PDB file of C-alpha atoms and ligand atoms in Angstrom:
ATOM      1  CA  MET A 167      17.414  13.079 -23.865  1.00  0.00           C
ATOM      2  CA  SER A 168      14.470  12.659 -22.137  1.00  0.00           C
ATOM      3  CA  ALA A 169      14.354  10.783 -18.445  1.00  0.00           C
ATOM      4  CA  GLN A 170      12.693   7.535 -17.765  1.00  0.00           C
ATOM      5  CA  ILE A 171       9.323   8.320 -16.053  1.00  0.00           C
ATOM      6  CA  ILE A 172       8.932   6.019 -13.088  1.00  0.00           C
ATOM      7  CA  ASP A 173       5.325   5.113 -13.127  1.00  0.00           C
ATOM      8  CA  GLY A 174       4.144   4.565  -9.399  1.00  0.00           C
ATOM      9  CA  ARG A 175       0.659   3.452 -10.823  1.00  0.00           C
ATOM     10  CA  VAL A 176       2.221   0.488 -12.413  1.00  0.00           C
ATOM     11  CA  VAL A 177       4.671  -0.352  -9.662  1.00  0.00           C
ATOM     12  CA  ALA A 178       2.183   0.118  -6.870  1.00  0.00           C
ATOM     13  CA  ALA A 179      -0.355  -2.251  -8.886  1.00  0.00           C
ATOM     14  CA  GLU A 180       2.117  -4.829  -9.047  1.00  0.00           C
ATOM     15  CA  ILE A 181       3.146  -4.591  -5.373  1.00  0.00           C
ATOM     16  CA  ARG A 182      -0.625  -4.599  -4.350  1.00  0.00           C
ATOM     17  CA  GLU A 183      -0.940  -7.969  -6.327  1.00  0.00           C
ATOM     18  CA  GLN A 184       1.594  -9.521  -4.443  1.00  0.00           C
ATOM     19  CA  ILE A 185       0.287  -8.111  -1.005  1.00  0.00           C
ATOM     20  CA  GLY A 186      -3.490  -9.398  -2.113  1.00  0.00           C
ATOM     21  CA  ARG A 187      -1.792 -12.808  -2.485  1.00  0.00           C
ATOM     22  CA  ASP A 188       0.000 -12.638   0.697  1.00  0.00           C
ATOM     23  CA  VAL A 189      -3.402 -11.792   2.782  1.00  0.00           C
ATOM     24  CA  ALA A 190      -5.117 -14.389   0.932  1.00  0.00           C
ATOM     25  CA  ARG A 191      -2.677 -17.043   2.103  1.00  0.00           C
ATOM     26  CA  PHE A 192      -2.447 -15.460   5.580  1.00  0.00           C
ATOM     27  CA  ALA A 193      -6.177 -15.696   5.919  1.00  0.00           C
ATOM     28  CA  ALA A 194      -6.409 -18.967   5.080  1.00  0.00           C
ATOM     29  CA  GLN A 195      -3.989 -20.125   7.234  1.00  0.00           C
ATOM     30  CA  SER A 196      -5.037 -17.980  10.159  1.00  0.00           C
ATOM     31  CA  GLY A 197      -8.530 -17.604   9.683  1.00  0.00           C
ATOM     32  CA  VAL A 198      -7.976 -13.735  10.204  1.00  0.00           C
ATOM     33  CA  THR A 199      -8.771 -11.133   7.976  1.00  0.00           C
ATOM     34  CA  PRO A 200      -6.489  -8.162   8.484  1.00  0.00           C
ATOM     35  CA  HIS A 201      -8.293  -5.263   9.451  1.00  0.00           C
ATOM     36  CA  LEU A 202      -7.147  -1.350   9.167  1.00  0.00           C
ATOM     37  CA  ALA A 203      -9.417   1.176  11.164  1.00  0.00           C
ATOM     38  CA  ALA A 204      -9.190   4.588   9.508  1.00  0.00           C
ATOM     39  CA  VAL A 205      -9.568   7.752  11.637  1.00  0.00           C
ATOM     40  CA  LEU A 206     -10.814  10.717   9.867  1.00  0.00           C
ATOM     41  CA  VAL A 207     -11.318  14.078  11.868  1.00  0.00           C
ATOM     42  CA  GLY A 208     -12.749  17.025  10.231  1.00  0.00           C
ATOM     43  CA  ASP A 209     -13.821  18.062   6.735  1.00  0.00           C
ATOM     44  CA  ASP A 210     -10.724  18.477   4.858  1.00  0.00           C
ATOM     45  CA  PRO A 211     -11.453  17.439   1.076  1.00  0.00           C
ATOM     46  CA  ALA A 212      -7.948  16.286   0.511  1.00  0.00           C
ATOM     47  CA  SER A 213      -7.655  14.221   3.464  1.00  0.00           C
ATOM     48  CA  ALA A 214     -11.054  12.719   2.680  1.00  0.00           C
ATOM     49  CA  VAL A 215      -9.709  11.675  -0.651  1.00  0.00           C
ATOM     50  CA  TYR A 216      -6.585   9.996   0.730  1.00  0.00           C
ATOM     51  CA  VAL A 217      -8.663   8.038   3.168  1.00  0.00           C
ATOM     52  CA  ARG A 218     -11.030   7.146   0.512  1.00  0.00           C
ATOM     53  CA  ASN A 219      -8.074   5.816  -1.632  1.00  0.00           C
ATOM     54  CA  LYS A 220      -6.628   3.939   0.973  1.00  0.00           C
ATOM     55  CA  GLN A 221      -9.896   2.297   1.812  1.00  0.00           C
ATOM     56  CA  ARG A 222     -10.458   1.368  -1.850  1.00  0.00           C
ATOM     57  CA  ALA A 223      -7.065  -0.170  -1.741  1.00  0.00           C
ATOM     58  CA  CYS A 224      -7.678  -2.333   1.323  1.00  0.00           C
ATOM     59  CA  GLU A 225     -10.903  -3.726  -0.419  1.00  0.00           C
ATOM     60  CA  LYS A 226      -9.004  -4.479  -3.713  1.00  0.00           C
ATOM     61  CA  THR A 227      -6.481  -6.303  -1.494  1.00  0.00           C
ATOM     62  CA  GLY A 228      -8.721  -8.410   0.518  1.00  0.00           C
ATOM     63  CA  ILE A 229      -8.189  -6.231   3.632  1.00  0.00           C
ATOM     64  CA  LEU A 230     -10.938  -5.068   5.646  1.00  0.00           C
ATOM     65  CA  SER A 231     -11.409  -1.202   6.490  1.00  0.00           C
ATOM     66  CA  THR A 232     -13.558   0.840   8.495  1.00  0.00           C
ATOM     67  CA  LEU A 233     -13.792   4.553   8.853  1.00  0.00           C
ATOM     68  CA  HIS A 234     -14.307   6.412  12.135  1.00  0.00           C
ATOM     69  CA  ARG A 235     -15.437  10.076  10.947  1.00  0.00           C
ATOM     70  CA  LEU A 236     -15.540  12.466  13.678  1.00  0.00           C
ATOM     71  CA  PRO A 237     -16.449  16.151  13.350  1.00  0.00           C
ATOM     72  CA  ALA A 238     -13.844  19.106  13.171  1.00  0.00           C
ATOM     73  CA  GLU A 239     -14.645  20.150  16.906  1.00  0.00           C
ATOM     74  CA  THR A 240     -13.862  16.838  18.306  1.00  0.00           C
ATOM     75  CA  THR A 241     -11.947  17.399  21.304  1.00  0.00           C
ATOM     76  CA  GLU A 242      -8.363  15.738  21.677  1.00  0.00           C
ATOM     77  CA  ALA A 243     -10.012  13.571  24.643  1.00  0.00           C
ATOM     78  CA  GLU A 244     -12.883  12.140  22.724  1.00  0.00           C
ATOM     79  CA  LEU A 245     -10.132  11.187  19.984  1.00  0.00           C
ATOM     80  CA  LEU A 246      -7.990   9.714  22.749  1.00  0.00           C
ATOM     81  CA  GLU A 247     -11.129   7.823  23.838  1.00  0.00           C
ATOM     82  CA  LEU A 248     -11.717   6.527  20.197  1.00  0.00           C
ATOM     83  CA  ILE A 249      -7.795   5.470  20.146  1.00  0.00           C
ATOM     84  CA  ALA A 250      -8.084   3.516  23.111  1.00  0.00           C
ATOM     85  CA  THR A 251     -11.272   1.580  22.029  1.00  0.00           C
ATOM     86  CA  LEU A 252      -9.420   0.750  18.685  1.00  0.00           C
ATOM     87  CA  ASN A 253      -6.051  -0.346  20.648  1.00  0.00           C
ATOM     88  CA  ALA A 254      -8.243  -2.398  22.761  1.00  0.00           C
ATOM     89  CA  ALA A 255     -10.144  -4.063  19.728  1.00  0.00           C
ATOM     90  CA  ALA A 256      -9.103  -7.652  19.153  1.00  0.00           C
ATOM     91  CA  ASP A 257     -10.254  -7.458  15.427  1.00  0.00           C
ATOM     92  CA  VAL A 258      -8.594  -4.291  14.673  1.00  0.00           C
ATOM     93  CA  HIS A 259      -4.775  -4.878  13.559  1.00  0.00           C
ATOM     94  CA  GLY A 260      -4.099  -1.312  12.062  1.00  0.00           C
ATOM     95  CA  ILE A 261      -5.115   2.003  13.307  1.00  0.00           C
ATOM     96  CA  LEU A 262      -4.017   4.859  10.803  1.00  0.00           C
ATOM     97  CA  VAL A 263      -5.083   8.669  11.851  1.00  0.00           C
ATOM     98  CA  GLN A 264      -5.148  10.614   8.970  1.00  0.00           C
ATOM     99  CA  LEU A 265      -3.175  14.022   9.400  1.00  0.00           C
ATOM    100  CA  PRO A 266      -3.349  16.838   9.660  1.00  0.00           C
ATOM    101  CA  LEU A 267      -5.487  17.173  12.814  1.00  0.00           C
ATOM    102  CA  PRO A 268      -7.837  20.262  13.645  1.00  0.00           C
ATOM    103  CA  SER A 269      -5.796  22.716  15.490  1.00  0.00           C
ATOM    104  CA  GLN A 270      -7.444  21.907  18.897  1.00  0.00           C
ATOM    105  CA  ILE A 271      -5.649  18.384  19.003  1.00  0.00           C
ATOM    106  CA  ASN A 272      -2.322  17.859  19.902  1.00  0.00           C
ATOM    107  CA  GLU A 273      -0.805  15.583  16.950  1.00  0.00           C
ATOM    108  CA  GLN A 274       2.174  14.252  18.883  1.00  0.00           C
ATOM    109  CA  THR A 275      -0.353  13.306  21.760  1.00  0.00           C
ATOM    110  CA  VAL A 276      -2.742  11.608  19.687  1.00  0.00           C
ATOM    111  CA  LEU A 277      -0.042   9.441  17.567  1.00  0.00           C
ATOM    112  CA  ASP A 278       1.859   8.523  21.087  1.00  0.00           C
ATOM    113  CA  ALA A 279      -1.449   7.128  21.964  1.00  0.00           C
ATOM    114  CA  VAL A 280      -1.566   4.494  19.088  1.00  0.00           C
ATOM    115  CA  THR A 281      -0.276   1.229  20.343  1.00  0.00           C
ATOM    116  CA  PRO A 282       3.013   0.380  18.527  1.00  0.00           C
ATOM    117  CA  LEU A 283       1.523  -2.932  17.683  1.00  0.00           C
ATOM    118  CA  LYS A 284      -1.099  -1.006  15.406  1.00  0.00           C
ATOM    119  CA  ASP A 285       0.995   1.818  14.046  1.00  0.00           C
ATOM    120  CA  VAL A 286       0.839   1.047  10.475  1.00  0.00           C
ATOM    121  CA  ASP A 287       2.079   4.649   9.944  1.00  0.00           C
ATOM    122  CA  CYS A 288       5.118   3.848  11.740  1.00  0.00           C
ATOM    123  CA  PHE A 289       4.698   7.361  13.448  1.00  0.00           C
ATOM    124  CA  HIS A 290       5.181   6.147  17.013  1.00  0.00           C
ATOM    125  CA  ALA A 291       8.585   6.842  18.837  1.00  0.00           C
ATOM    126  CA  GLU A 292       8.854   2.904  19.627  1.00  0.00           C
ATOM    127  CA  ASN A 293       8.567   2.021  16.000  1.00  0.00           C
ATOM    128  CA  VAL A 294      10.779   5.079  14.633  1.00  0.00           C
ATOM    129  CA  GLY A 295      13.578   3.813  17.017  1.00  0.00           C
ATOM    130  CA  LEU A 296      13.552   0.352  15.895  1.00  0.00           C
ATOM    131  CA  MET A 297      13.551   1.549  12.556  1.00  0.00           C
ATOM    132  CA  VAL A 298      16.835   3.666  12.913  1.00  0.00           C
ATOM    133  CA  GLN A 299      18.563   0.642  14.504  1.00  0.00           C
ATOM    134  CA  GLY A 300      17.784  -1.432  11.864  1.00  0.00           C
ATOM    135  CA  ARG A 301      15.591  -3.759  13.082  1.00  0.00           C
ATOM    136  CA  PRO A 302      12.273  -2.531  11.946  1.00  0.00           C
ATOM    137  CA  ARG A 303       8.538  -3.687  13.114  1.00  0.00           C
ATOM    138  CA  PHE A 304       6.946  -1.401  10.477  1.00  0.00           C
ATOM    139  CA  LEU A 305       8.590   0.669   7.705  1.00  0.00           C
ATOM    140  CA  PRO A 306       7.096   4.449   7.343  1.00  0.00           C
ATOM    141  CA  CYS A 307       4.991   4.177   4.143  1.00  0.00           C
ATOM    142  CA  THR A 308       6.342   7.128   1.915  1.00  0.00           C
ATOM    143  CA  PRO A 309       9.964   6.453   2.275  1.00  0.00           C
ATOM    144  CA  HIS A 310       9.385   2.497   1.970  1.00  0.00           C
ATOM    145  CA  GLY A 311       7.340   3.504  -1.227  1.00  0.00           C
ATOM    146  CA  VAL A 312      10.272   5.711  -2.453  1.00  0.00           C
ATOM    147  CA  GLN A 313      12.694   2.924  -1.824  1.00  0.00           C
ATOM    148  CA  GLN A 314      10.496   0.450  -3.610  1.00  0.00           C
ATOM    149  CA  LEU A 315      10.502   2.965  -6.717  1.00  0.00           C
ATOM    150  CA  LEU A 316      14.275   3.017  -6.795  1.00  0.00           C
ATOM    151  CA  ILE A 317      14.142  -0.566  -7.016  1.00  0.00           C
ATOM    152  CA  ALA A 318      11.766  -0.867  -9.827  1.00  0.00           C
ATOM    153  CA  ALA A 319      13.825   1.912 -11.734  1.00  0.00           C
ATOM    154  CA  GLY A 320      17.036   0.018 -11.368  1.00  0.00           C
ATOM    155  CA  THR A 321      18.843   2.796  -9.416  1.00  0.00           C
ATOM    156  CA  GLN A 322      21.824   1.943  -8.140  1.00  0.00           C
ATOM    157  CA  VAL A 323      21.488   3.479  -4.346  1.00  0.00           C
ATOM    158  CA  ALA A 324      24.586   1.706  -2.644  1.00  0.00           C
ATOM    159  CA  GLY A 325      27.276   4.048  -2.562  1.00  0.00           C
ATOM    160  CA  ALA A 326      25.606   6.952  -4.175  1.00  0.00           C
ATOM    161  CA  HIS A 327      24.997  10.448  -2.726  1.00  0.00           C
ATOM    162  CA  ALA A 328      21.291  10.873  -1.783  1.00  0.00           C
ATOM    163  CA  VAL A 329      19.930  14.420  -1.038  1.00  0.00           C
ATOM    164  CA  VAL A 330      16.860  14.635   0.798  1.00  0.00           C
ATOM    165  CA  LEU A 331      14.935  17.968   0.641  1.00  0.00           C
ATOM    166  CA  GLY A 332      12.961  18.588   3.918  1.00  0.00           C
ATOM    167  CA  ARG A 333      13.259  17.178   7.378  1.00  0.00           C
ATOM    168  CA  SER A 334       9.636  16.408   8.289  1.00  0.00           C
ATOM    169  CA  GLU A 335       8.904  13.519  10.881  1.00  0.00           C
ATOM    170  CA  ILE A 336       6.608  11.634   8.031  1.00  0.00           C
ATOM    171  CA  VAL A 337       9.000  11.918   5.115  1.00  0.00           C
ATOM    172  CA  GLY A 338      12.309  13.705   5.173  1.00  0.00           C
ATOM    173  CA  LYS A 339      13.671  12.461   8.579  1.00  0.00           C
ATOM    174  CA  PRO A 340      12.783   8.751   8.059  1.00  0.00           C
ATOM    175  CA  MET A 341      13.712   8.701   4.358  1.00  0.00           C
ATOM    176  CA  ALA A 342      17.309   9.930   5.213  1.00  0.00           C
ATOM    177  CA  MET A 343      17.681   7.296   7.963  1.00  0.00           C
ATOM    178  CA  MET A 344      16.353   4.700   5.700  1.00  0.00           C
ATOM    179  CA  LEU A 345      18.822   5.455   2.768  1.00  0.00           C
ATOM    180  CA  VAL A 346      21.851   5.211   5.161  1.00  0.00           C
ATOM    181  CA  GLN A 347      20.807   1.867   6.452  1.00  0.00           C
ATOM    182  CA  ARG A 348      22.427  -1.467   5.535  1.00  0.00           C
ATOM    183  CA  GLY A 349      20.075  -3.006   3.017  1.00  0.00           C
ATOM    184  CA  GLU A 350      18.250  -2.780  -0.330  1.00  0.00           C
ATOM    185  CA  ALA A 351      17.629   0.399  -1.861  1.00  0.00           C
ATOM    186  CA  ALA A 352      20.109   1.715   0.930  1.00  0.00           C
ATOM    187  CA  ASN A 353      23.633   2.151   1.587  1.00  0.00           C
ATOM    188  CA  ALA A 354      23.793   5.747   0.393  1.00  0.00           C
ATOM    189  CA  THR A 355      25.788   8.695   1.359  1.00  0.00           C
ATOM    190  CA  VAL A 356      22.899  11.174   2.638  1.00  0.00           C
ATOM    191  CA  THR A 357      22.580  14.561   2.976  1.00  0.00           C
ATOM    192  CA  ILE A 358      19.829  16.510   4.683  1.00  0.00           C
ATOM    193  CA  CYS A 359      18.634  19.865   3.127  1.00  0.00           C
ATOM    194  CA  HIS A 360      16.047  22.348   4.891  1.00  0.00           C
ATOM    195  CA  SER A 361      14.710  25.683   4.647  1.00  0.00           C
ATOM    196  CA  LEU A 362      17.938  27.103   6.483  1.00  0.00           C
ATOM    197  CA  THR A 363      20.509  25.354   4.342  1.00  0.00           C
ATOM    198  CA  LYS A 364      23.007  27.487   2.782  1.00  0.00           C
ATOM    199  CA  ASN A 365      23.879  27.310  -0.926  1.00  0.00           C
ATOM    200  CA  LEU A 366      21.343  24.752  -1.491  1.00  0.00           C
ATOM    201  CA  ALA A 367      21.583  24.550  -5.335  1.00  0.00           C
ATOM    202  CA  GLU A 368      25.218  23.398  -4.807  1.00  0.00           C
ATOM    203  CA  ILE A 369      24.328  20.580  -2.629  1.00  0.00           C
ATOM    204  CA  THR A 370      21.483  19.248  -4.811  1.00  0.00           C
ATOM    205  CA  CYS A 371      23.617  19.606  -7.863  1.00  0.00           C
ATOM    206  CA  GLN A 372      26.193  16.855  -6.314  1.00  0.00           C
ATOM    207  CA  ALA A 373      22.921  14.467  -5.735  1.00  0.00           C
ATOM    208  CA  ASP A 374      22.951  11.195  -7.613  1.00  0.00           C
ATOM    209  CA  ILE A 375      19.393  10.590  -6.184  1.00  0.00           C
ATOM    210  CA  LEU A 376      17.417  13.722  -5.251  1.00  0.00           C
ATOM    211  CA  ILE A 377      14.308  13.317  -3.199  1.00  0.00           C
ATOM    212  CA  ALA A 378      12.031  16.459  -2.711  1.00  0.00           C
ATOM    213  CA  ALA A 379       9.579  16.567   0.317  1.00  0.00           C
ATOM    214  CA  ILE A 380       9.273  20.373   1.012  1.00  0.00           C
ATOM    215  CA  GLY A 381       5.683  21.019  -0.050  1.00  0.00           C
ATOM    216  CA  LYS A 382       6.737  23.708  -2.203  1.00  0.00           C
ATOM    217  CA  ALA A 383       5.194  23.730  -5.626  1.00  0.00           C
ATOM    218  CA  ASN A 384       7.893  23.633  -8.550  1.00  0.00           C
ATOM    219  CA  PHE A 385      10.461  24.415  -5.956  1.00  0.00           C
ATOM    220  CA  VAL A 386      13.154  22.437  -7.311  1.00  0.00           C
ATOM    221  CA  THR A 387      14.221  23.833 -10.912  1.00  0.00           C
ATOM    222  CA  ALA A 388      16.489  22.061 -13.600  1.00  0.00           C
ATOM    223  CA  ASP A 389      19.699  24.345 -12.758  1.00  0.00           C
ATOM    224  CA  MET A 390      19.552  22.537  -9.374  1.00  0.00           C
ATOM    225  CA  VAL A 391      19.757  19.132 -10.729  1.00  0.00           C
ATOM    226  CA  LYS A 392      22.905  16.927 -11.815  1.00  0.00           C
ATOM    227  CA  PRO A 393      22.546  15.709 -15.345  1.00  0.00           C
ATOM    228  CA  GLY A 394      21.541  11.965 -15.173  1.00  0.00           C
ATOM    229  CA  ALA A 395      20.240  12.129 -11.520  1.00  0.00           C
ATOM    230  CA  VAL A 396      17.213  10.166 -10.159  1.00  0.00           C
ATOM    231  CA  VAL A 397      14.491  12.675  -9.146  1.00  0.00           C
ATOM    232  CA  ILE A 398      12.059  11.323  -6.629  1.00  0.00           C
ATOM    233  CA  ASP A 399       8.907  14.009  -6.281  1.00  0.00           C
ATOM    234  CA  VAL A 400       7.204  13.463  -2.853  1.00  0.00           C
ATOM    235  CA  GLY A 401       5.462  16.786  -2.982  1.00  0.00           C
ATOM    236  CA  ILE A 402       1.738  17.391  -3.746  1.00  0.00           C
ATOM    237  CA  ASN A 403       0.920  20.764  -4.088  1.00  0.00           C
ATOM    238  CA  ARG A 404      -2.443  22.170  -5.119  1.00  0.00           C
ATOM    239  CA  VAL A 405      -2.102  24.903  -7.959  1.00  0.00           C
ATOM    240  CA  ASP A 406      -5.054  26.607  -9.553  1.00  0.00           C
ATOM    241  CA  ASP A 407      -6.943  23.145  -8.972  1.00  0.00           C
ATOM    242  CA  LYS A 408      -3.748  21.291 -10.598  1.00  0.00           C
ATOM    243  CA  LEU A 409      -1.733  18.916  -8.770  1.00  0.00           C
ATOM    244  CA  VAL A 410       1.939  19.556  -9.209  1.00  0.00           C
ATOM    245  CA  GLY A 411       4.924  18.390  -7.257  1.00  0.00           C
ATOM    246  CA  ASP A 412       8.197  19.813  -5.691  1.00  0.00           C
ATOM    247  CA  VAL A 413      10.001  19.683  -8.669  1.00  0.00           C
ATOM    248  CA  ASP A 414       9.469  21.490 -12.112  1.00  0.00           C
ATOM    249  CA  PHE A 415       8.794  18.301 -13.876  1.00  0.00           C
ATOM    250  CA  GLU A 416       9.022  19.532 -17.402  1.00  0.00           C
ATOM    251  CA  SER A 417      12.240  21.097 -17.233  1.00  0.00           C
ATOM    252  CA  ILE A 418      14.054  18.236 -15.235  1.00  0.00           C
ATOM    253  CA  LYS A 419      12.697  15.620 -17.344  1.00  0.00           C
ATOM    254  CA  GLU A 420      15.287  16.955 -19.835  1.00  0.00           C
ATOM    255  CA  VAL A 421      18.317  16.709 -17.359  1.00  0.00           C
ATOM    256  CA  ALA A 422      17.570  13.759 -15.083  1.00  0.00           C
ATOM    257  CA  SER A 423      17.893  10.134 -15.962  1.00  0.00           C
ATOM    258  CA  ALA A 424      14.770   8.919 -14.209  1.00  0.00           C
ATOM    259  CA  ILE A 425      11.898  11.056 -12.590  1.00  0.00           C
ATOM    260  CA  THR A 426       8.548  10.273 -10.869  1.00  0.00           C
ATOM    261  CA  PRO A 427       5.690  12.292 -11.919  1.00  0.00           C
ATOM    262  CA  VAL A 428       2.771  14.008  -9.757  1.00  0.00           C
ATOM    263  CA  PRO A 429       0.182  12.571  -9.599  1.00  0.00           C
ATOM    264  CA  GLY A 430       1.178   9.030 -10.514  1.00  0.00           C
ATOM    265  CA  GLY A 431       4.580   8.613  -8.913  1.00  0.00           C
ATOM    266  CA  VAL A 432       5.219   8.261  -5.049  1.00  0.00           C
ATOM    267  CA  GLY A 433       1.483   8.523  -3.993  1.00  0.00           C
ATOM    268  CA  PRO A 434       0.368   5.481  -5.041  1.00  0.00           C
ATOM    269  CA  MET A 435       3.256   3.727  -3.424  1.00  0.00           C
ATOM    270  CA  THR A 436       2.445   5.136  -0.070  1.00  0.00           C
ATOM    271  CA  ILE A 437      -0.826   3.441  -0.005  1.00  0.00           C
ATOM    272  CA  ALA A 438       0.583   0.026  -1.199  1.00  0.00           C
ATOM    273  CA  MET A 439       3.323   0.258   1.739  1.00  0.00           C
ATOM    274  CA  LEU A 440       0.432   0.927   4.337  1.00  0.00           C
ATOM    275  CA  LEU A 441      -1.449  -2.591   3.014  1.00  0.00           C
ATOM    276  CA  ARG A 442       1.932  -4.210   3.495  1.00  0.00           C
ATOM    277  CA  ASN A 443       2.124  -2.688   7.101  1.00  0.00           C
ATOM    278  CA  THR A 444      -1.550  -3.686   7.829  1.00  0.00           C
ATOM    279  CA  LEU A 445      -0.870  -7.379   6.935  1.00  0.00           C
ATOM    280  CA  THR A 446       2.260  -7.227   9.137  1.00  0.00           C
ATOM    281  CA  ALA A 447       0.558  -5.860  11.838  1.00  0.00           C
ATOM    282  CA  ALA A 448      -2.353  -8.606  11.464  1.00  0.00           C
ATOM    283  CA  GLN A 449       0.421 -11.287  11.658  1.00  0.00           C
ATOM    284  CA  LEU A 450       2.321  -9.876  14.564  1.00  0.00           C
ATOM    285  CA  ARG A 451      -0.878 -10.066  16.720  1.00  0.00           C
TER     286      ARG A 451
HETATM  287  N1  GUN B  14      -0.891  12.608   5.924  1.00  0.00           N
HETATM  288  C1  GUN B  14      -0.231  12.945   4.973  1.00  0.00           C
HETATM  289  N2  GUN B  14       0.715  11.984   4.762  1.00  0.00           N
HETATM  290  C2  GUN B  14       0.127  11.008   5.871  1.00  0.00           C
HETATM  291  C3  GUN B  14       0.278   9.703   6.048  1.00  0.00           C
HETATM  292  O1  GUN B  14       1.401   8.964   5.461  1.00  0.00           O
HETATM  293  N3  GUN B  14      -0.382   9.342   6.823  1.00  0.00           N
HETATM  294  C4  GUN B  14      -1.318   9.854   7.738  1.00  0.00           C
HETATM  295  N4  GUN B  14      -2.066   9.277   8.643  1.00  0.00           N
HETATM  296  N5  GUN B  14      -1.501  10.988   7.399  1.00  0.00           N
HETATM  297  C5  GUN B  14      -1.048  11.521   6.404  1.00  0.00           C
END
């Protein structure tokens, strides 16, 4: 048996079409075009690609996007000044600061400075708190994208044991919180594993849904997966100029019932959810 391959490109394209229709309706009613301001500091080539993909997706959906590109030696104060300007700009609805930032800049300080009403990544403590309490203003893009993939794959999440590998603020922690909420693609029993977890394979082998977000190429091997599990790979790792996920796709697709590829799985979904949040931010204005 070979697993169903969950095609994130197809699912994301359908969602983007729906967002495009919603953007057009909102613009016709309000006279406002949603506007995302992207901030890119330094010359990390991967970050430049991500930001370009996000901007392209905006264009295709009828969302205005502007890019604020700053040199690698930008100081924290200079970046905070730009954030303050964007916070105050009435025609900017969403602000995206691409991570990682250069080492002289404290990421938390910068993310805390983005006004919560424009925080389309859902990184601000206020928005994370609202999400955890089950009354979200925005949903974090990657975890929300994973939920949409689970829905598209027809996965039974309610009552399932979901194991999340990784406890990052961007994926692991919010992912686990969202899966445990009441709601669609949620109501799961959730275990979070991390680098100090003991007997990792014993836990991952109990997962009905296994979500890998640890940033280690091909870390999850077939012996760590329960036959019939749904495996979602959030990792994007560069190995010899090739992109690979956190799971060993070739062997696990013979064990799992469904699996996401890298690239073409979670990545396009993150961008689609960012577009959704940008429309939401414009509607909140
Ligand atoms: N860097 C890696 N993932 C992300 C993300 O989802 N948002 C931003 N802003 N930067 C990132």
